[in-house]
CSV table of C-alpha atoms in Angstrom, one decimal:
chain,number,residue,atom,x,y,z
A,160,UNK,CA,0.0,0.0,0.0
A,161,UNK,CA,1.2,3.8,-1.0
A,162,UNK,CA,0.6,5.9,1.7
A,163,UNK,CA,2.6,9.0,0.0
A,164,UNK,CA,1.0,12.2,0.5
A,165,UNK,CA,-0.1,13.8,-2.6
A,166,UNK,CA,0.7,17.1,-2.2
A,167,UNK,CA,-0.8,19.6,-3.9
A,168,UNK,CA,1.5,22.6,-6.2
A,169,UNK,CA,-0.5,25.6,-6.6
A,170,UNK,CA,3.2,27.5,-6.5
A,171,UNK,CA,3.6,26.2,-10.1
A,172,UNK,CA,0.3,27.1,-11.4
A,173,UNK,CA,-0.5,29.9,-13.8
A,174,UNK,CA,-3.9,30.0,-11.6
A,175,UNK,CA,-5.8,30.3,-14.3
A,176,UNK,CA,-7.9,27.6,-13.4
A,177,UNK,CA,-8.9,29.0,-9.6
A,178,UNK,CA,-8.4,32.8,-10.7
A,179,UNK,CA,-9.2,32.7,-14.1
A,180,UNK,CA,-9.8,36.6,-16.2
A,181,UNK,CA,-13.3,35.9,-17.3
A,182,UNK,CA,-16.6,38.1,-16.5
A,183,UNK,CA,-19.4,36.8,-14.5
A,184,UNK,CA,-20.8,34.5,-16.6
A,185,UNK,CA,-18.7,33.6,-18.5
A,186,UNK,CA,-18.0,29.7,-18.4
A,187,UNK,CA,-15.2,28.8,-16.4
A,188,UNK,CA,-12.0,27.1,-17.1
A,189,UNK,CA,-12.1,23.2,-17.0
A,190,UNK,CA,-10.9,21.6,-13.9
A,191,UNK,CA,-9.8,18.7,-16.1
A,192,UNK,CA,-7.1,20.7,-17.7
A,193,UNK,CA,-6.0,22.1,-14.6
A,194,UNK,CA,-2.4,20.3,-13.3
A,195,UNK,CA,-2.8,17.2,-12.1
A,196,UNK,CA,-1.1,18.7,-8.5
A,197,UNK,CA,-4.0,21.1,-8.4
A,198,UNK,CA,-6.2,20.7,-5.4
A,199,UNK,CA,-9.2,21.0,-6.9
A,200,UNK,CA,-8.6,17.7,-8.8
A,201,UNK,CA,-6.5,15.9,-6.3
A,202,UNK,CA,-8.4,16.5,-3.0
A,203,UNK,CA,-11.9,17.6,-4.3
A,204,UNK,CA,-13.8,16.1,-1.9
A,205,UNK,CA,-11.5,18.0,1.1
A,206,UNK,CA,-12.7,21.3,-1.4
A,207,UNK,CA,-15.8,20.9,-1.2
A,208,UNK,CA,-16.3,19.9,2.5
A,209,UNK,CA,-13.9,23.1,3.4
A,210,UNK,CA,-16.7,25.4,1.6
A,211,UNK,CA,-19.1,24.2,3.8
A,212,UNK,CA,-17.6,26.1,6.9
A,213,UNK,CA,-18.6,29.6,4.9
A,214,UNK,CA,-23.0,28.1,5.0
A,215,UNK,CA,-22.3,29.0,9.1
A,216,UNK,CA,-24.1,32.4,9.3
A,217,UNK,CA,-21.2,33.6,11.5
A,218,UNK,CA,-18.5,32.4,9.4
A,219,UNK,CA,-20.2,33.6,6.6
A,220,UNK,CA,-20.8,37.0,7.4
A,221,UNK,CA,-17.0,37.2,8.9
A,222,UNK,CA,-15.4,36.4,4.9
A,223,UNK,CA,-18.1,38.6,3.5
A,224,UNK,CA,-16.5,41.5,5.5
A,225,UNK,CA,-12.9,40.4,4.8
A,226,UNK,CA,-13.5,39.9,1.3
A,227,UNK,CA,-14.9,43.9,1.5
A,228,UNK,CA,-12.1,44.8,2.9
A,229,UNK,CA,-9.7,43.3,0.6
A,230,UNK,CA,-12.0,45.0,-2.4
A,231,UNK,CA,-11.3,48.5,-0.6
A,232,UNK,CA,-7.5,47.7,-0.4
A,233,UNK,CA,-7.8,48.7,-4.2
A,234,UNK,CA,-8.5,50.6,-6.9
A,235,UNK,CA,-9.8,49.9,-10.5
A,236,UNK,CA,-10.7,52.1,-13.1
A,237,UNK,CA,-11.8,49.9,-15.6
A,238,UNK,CA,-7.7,49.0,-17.0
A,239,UNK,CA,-5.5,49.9,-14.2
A,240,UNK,CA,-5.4,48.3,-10.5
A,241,UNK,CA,-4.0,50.7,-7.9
A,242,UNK,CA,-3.5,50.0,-4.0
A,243,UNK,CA,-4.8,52.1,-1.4
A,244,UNK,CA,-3.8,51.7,2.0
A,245,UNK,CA,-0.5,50.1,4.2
A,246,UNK,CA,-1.3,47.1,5.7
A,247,UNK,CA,-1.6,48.9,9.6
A,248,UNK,CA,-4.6,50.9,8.2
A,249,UNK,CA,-6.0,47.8,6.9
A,250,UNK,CA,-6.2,45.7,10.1
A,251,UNK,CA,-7.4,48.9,11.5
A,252,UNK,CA,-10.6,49.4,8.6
A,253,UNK,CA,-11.4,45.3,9.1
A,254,UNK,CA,-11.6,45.9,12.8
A,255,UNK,CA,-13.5,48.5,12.6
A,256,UNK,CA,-15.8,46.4,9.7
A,257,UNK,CA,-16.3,43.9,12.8
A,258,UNK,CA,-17.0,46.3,15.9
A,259,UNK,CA,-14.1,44.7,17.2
A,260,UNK,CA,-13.1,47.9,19.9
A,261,UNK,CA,-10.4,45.8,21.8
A,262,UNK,CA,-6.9,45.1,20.1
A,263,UNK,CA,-4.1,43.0,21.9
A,264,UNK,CA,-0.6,43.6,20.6
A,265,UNK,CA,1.6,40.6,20.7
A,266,UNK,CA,5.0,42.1,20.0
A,267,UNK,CA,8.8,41.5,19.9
A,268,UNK,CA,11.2,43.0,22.5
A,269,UNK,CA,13.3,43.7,19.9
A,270,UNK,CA,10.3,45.9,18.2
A,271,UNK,CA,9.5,48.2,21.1
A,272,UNK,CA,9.5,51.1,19.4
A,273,UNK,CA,7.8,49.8,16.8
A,274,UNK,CA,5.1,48.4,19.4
A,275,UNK,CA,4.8,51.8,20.9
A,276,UNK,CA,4.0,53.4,17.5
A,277,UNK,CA,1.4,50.8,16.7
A,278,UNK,CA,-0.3,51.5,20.0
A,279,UNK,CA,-0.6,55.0,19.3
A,280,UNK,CA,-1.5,54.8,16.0
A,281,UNK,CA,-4.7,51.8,17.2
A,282,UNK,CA,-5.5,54.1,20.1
A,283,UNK,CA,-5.6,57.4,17.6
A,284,UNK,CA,-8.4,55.4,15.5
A,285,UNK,CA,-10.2,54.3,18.5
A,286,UNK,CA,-9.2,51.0,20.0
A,287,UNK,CA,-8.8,50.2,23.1
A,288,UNK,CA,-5.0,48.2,23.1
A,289,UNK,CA,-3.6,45.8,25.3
A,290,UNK,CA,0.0,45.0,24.5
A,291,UNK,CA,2.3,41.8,25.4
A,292,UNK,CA,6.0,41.7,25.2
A,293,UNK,CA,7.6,38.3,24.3
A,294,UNK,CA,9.5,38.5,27.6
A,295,UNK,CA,6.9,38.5,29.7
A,296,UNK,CA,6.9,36.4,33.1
A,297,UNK,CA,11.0,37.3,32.8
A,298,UNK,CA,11.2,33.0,32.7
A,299,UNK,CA,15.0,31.9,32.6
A,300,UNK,CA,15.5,30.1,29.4
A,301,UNK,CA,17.5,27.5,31.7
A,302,UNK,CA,13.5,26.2,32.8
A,303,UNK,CA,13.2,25.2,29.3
A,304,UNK,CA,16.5,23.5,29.3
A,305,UNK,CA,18.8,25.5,27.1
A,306,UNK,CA,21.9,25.3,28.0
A,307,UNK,CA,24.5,28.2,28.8
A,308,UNK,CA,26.1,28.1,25.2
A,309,UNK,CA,22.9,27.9,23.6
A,310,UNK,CA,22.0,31.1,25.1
A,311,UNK,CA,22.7,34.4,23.3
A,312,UNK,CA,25.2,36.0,25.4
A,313,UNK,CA,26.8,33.3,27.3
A,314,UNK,CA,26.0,30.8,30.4
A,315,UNK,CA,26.6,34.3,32.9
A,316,UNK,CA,23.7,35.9,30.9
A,317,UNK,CA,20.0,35.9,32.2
A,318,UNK,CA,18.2,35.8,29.4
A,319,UNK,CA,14.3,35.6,29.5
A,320,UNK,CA,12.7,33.0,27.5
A,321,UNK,CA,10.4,34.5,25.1
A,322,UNK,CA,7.2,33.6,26.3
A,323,UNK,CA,4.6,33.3,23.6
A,324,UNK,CA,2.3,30.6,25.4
A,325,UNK,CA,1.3,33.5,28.2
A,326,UNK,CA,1.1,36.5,25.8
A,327,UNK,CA,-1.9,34.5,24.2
A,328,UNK,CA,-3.4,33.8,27.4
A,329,UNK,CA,-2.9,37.1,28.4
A,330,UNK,CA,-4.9,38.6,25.8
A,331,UNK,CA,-7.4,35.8,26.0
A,332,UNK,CA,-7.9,36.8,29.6
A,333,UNK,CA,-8.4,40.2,29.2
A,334,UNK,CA,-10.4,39.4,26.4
A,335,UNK,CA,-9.7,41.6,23.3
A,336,UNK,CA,-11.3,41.1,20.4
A,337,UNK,CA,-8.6,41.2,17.6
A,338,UNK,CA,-5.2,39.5,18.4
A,339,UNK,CA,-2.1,41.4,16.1
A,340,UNK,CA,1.3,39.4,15.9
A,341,UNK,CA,4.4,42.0,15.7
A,342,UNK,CA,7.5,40.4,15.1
A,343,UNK,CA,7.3,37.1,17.2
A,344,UNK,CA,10.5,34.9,16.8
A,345,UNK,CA,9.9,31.7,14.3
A,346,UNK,CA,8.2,29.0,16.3
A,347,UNK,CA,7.5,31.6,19.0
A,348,UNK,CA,4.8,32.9,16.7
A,349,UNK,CA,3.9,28.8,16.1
A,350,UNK,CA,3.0,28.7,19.9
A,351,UNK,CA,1.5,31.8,20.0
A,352,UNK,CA,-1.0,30.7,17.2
A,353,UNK,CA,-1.6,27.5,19.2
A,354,UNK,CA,-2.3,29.4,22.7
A,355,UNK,CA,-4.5,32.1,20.7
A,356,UNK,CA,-7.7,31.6,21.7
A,357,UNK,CA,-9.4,35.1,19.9
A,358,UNK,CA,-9.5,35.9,15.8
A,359,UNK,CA,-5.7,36.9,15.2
A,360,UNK,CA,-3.5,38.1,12.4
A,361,UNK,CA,-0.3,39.4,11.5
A,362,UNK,CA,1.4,43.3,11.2
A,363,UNK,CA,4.5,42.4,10.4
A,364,UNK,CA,7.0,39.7,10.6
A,365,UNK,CA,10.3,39.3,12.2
A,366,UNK,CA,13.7,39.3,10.2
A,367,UNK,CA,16.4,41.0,11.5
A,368,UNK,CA,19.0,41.0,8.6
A,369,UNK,CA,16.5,42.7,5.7
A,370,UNK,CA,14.9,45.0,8.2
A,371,UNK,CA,11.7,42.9,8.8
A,372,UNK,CA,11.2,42.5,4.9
A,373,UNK,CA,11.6,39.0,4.2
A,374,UNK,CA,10.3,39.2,0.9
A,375,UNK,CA,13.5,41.0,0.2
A,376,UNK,CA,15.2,37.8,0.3
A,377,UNK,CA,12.7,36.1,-2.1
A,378,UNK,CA,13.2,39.4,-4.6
A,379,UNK,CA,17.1,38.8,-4.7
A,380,UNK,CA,17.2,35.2,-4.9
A,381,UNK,CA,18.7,35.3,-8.5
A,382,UNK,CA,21.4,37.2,-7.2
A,383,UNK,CA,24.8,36.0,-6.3
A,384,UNK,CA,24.3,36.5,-2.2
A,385,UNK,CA,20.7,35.5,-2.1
A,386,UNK,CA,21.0,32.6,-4.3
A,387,UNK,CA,22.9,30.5,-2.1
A,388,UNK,CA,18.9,30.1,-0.8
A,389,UNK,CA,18.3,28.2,-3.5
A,390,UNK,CA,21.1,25.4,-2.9
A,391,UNK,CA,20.2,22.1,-2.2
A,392,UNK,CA,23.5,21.7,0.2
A,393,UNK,CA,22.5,24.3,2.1
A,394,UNK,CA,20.5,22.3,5.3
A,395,UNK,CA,22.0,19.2,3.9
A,396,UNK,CA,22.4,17.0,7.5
A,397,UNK,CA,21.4,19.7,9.6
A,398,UNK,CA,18.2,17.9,9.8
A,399,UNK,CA,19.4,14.8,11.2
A,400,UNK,CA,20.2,16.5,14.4
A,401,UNK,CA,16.7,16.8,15.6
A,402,UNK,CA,13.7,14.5,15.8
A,403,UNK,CA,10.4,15.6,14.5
A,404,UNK,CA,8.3,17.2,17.4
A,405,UNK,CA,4.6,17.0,17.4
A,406,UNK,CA,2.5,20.4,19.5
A,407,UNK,CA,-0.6,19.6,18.4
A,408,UNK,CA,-1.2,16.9,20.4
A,409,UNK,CA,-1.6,17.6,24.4
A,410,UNK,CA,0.9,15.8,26.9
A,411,UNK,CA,0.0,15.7,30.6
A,412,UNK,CA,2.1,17.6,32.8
A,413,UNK,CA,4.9,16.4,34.7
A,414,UNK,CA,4.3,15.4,38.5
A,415,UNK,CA,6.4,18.0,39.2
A,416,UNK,CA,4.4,20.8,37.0
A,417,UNK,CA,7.0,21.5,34.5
């Protein structure tokens, strides 16, 4: 028995098929000419069952408004297609689109300033804003077993863990109605997700060397630096070091409560 995943390769696709430039009624591109990776061939039934989440009124009425939102991000005039609005003012329209009047701020330490502008720019359109730093709780990283060398300044360093699992809860307790990631580390912003228990999305992403643009790296991957991205070699082994770890399923605690 073959129990390799068919995965689907919509990065590939011209999207014709799924997106395709046609007027309203107009018919609509075959599915059998699509790719044979294309999701609405291979997993049609997953598809069609996924669509049936939007028939909940709430649900719904939630896409409706995002999918508004998304139409007033642009504009068309009939040939050209111009953008409106940086993405800060756009959380900020969508939140208002939903009542929401309570925004939590989930941020980086490393973004403080940044966090401090985004508060005052949320409170100047009207929201109430609780904000989180990742270091919250000031939790050696030792109770989560790093070592001293795997710490960034040294074993006589206290470094505080960053502490996404209690920056969700935080926010879920005081019970805001839109959750906004700022900059949370990779796999910090994984947990975060996880712990989240309120509608959430993202401001901005964390990257360090291209000034929190990672899409730089993406635009300069044909050049010399960049393309080293590109090279098969490049995590060749570095793999074998670790063994897969599973977070979506829940463990019991240790006796001891760590």
């Amino acid at each position: 028995m073959n129990d390799k995943i068919l995965y689907t390769q919509c990065a590939y696709c011209d999207g014709e098929t799924c997106y395709p430039a046609a007027n309203l009624n107009d018919p609509l591109p075959s599915i059998e000419k699509a790719p044979t990776a294309c999701p609405m061939r291979r997993y049609e039934q997953v598809v069609r069952e996924g669509i049936t989440h939007y028939h909940r009124s709430n649900i719904q009425e939630f896409a409706r408004r995002a999918s508004i939102q998304e139409a007033q991000c642009y504009e068309f005039d009939g040939q050209n297609l111009r953008t409106r609005i940086p993405r800060i003012e756009e959380i900020m329209q969508f939140a208002a689109k939903c009542n929401y009047t309570a925004l939590g701020l989930a941020f980086c330490i490393g973004l403080r300033r940044e966090a401090r502008e985004v508060s005052k720019i949320f409170e100047a359109g009207g929201f109430d804003v609780a904000s989180v730093c990742c270091k919250v709780g000031r939790t050696p990283k030792e109770s989560i077993g790093l070592t001293g060398e795997e710490k960034i300044r040294g074993p006589d360093a206290m470094e505080s863990m960053c502490n996404p699992i209690v920056q969700a809860e935080l926010l879920n307790r005081q019970k805001v109605d839109l959750a906004v990631m700022l900059g949370l580390c990779v796999g910090h912003d994984t947990l975060f997700l996880k712990y989240c228990k309120v509608p959430c999305t993202v401001l901005a992403v964390k990257d360090r060397v291209l000034g929190h643009n990672p899409l730089a790296a993406i635009y300069l991957s044909a050049t010399p630096y960049y393309g080293r991205l590109k090279n098969p070699a490049r995590l060749s082994g570095a793999k074998d070091e670790w063994e897969k770890i599973d977070i979506m399923t829940e463990d019991a605690l240790e006796k001891n409560g760590n």
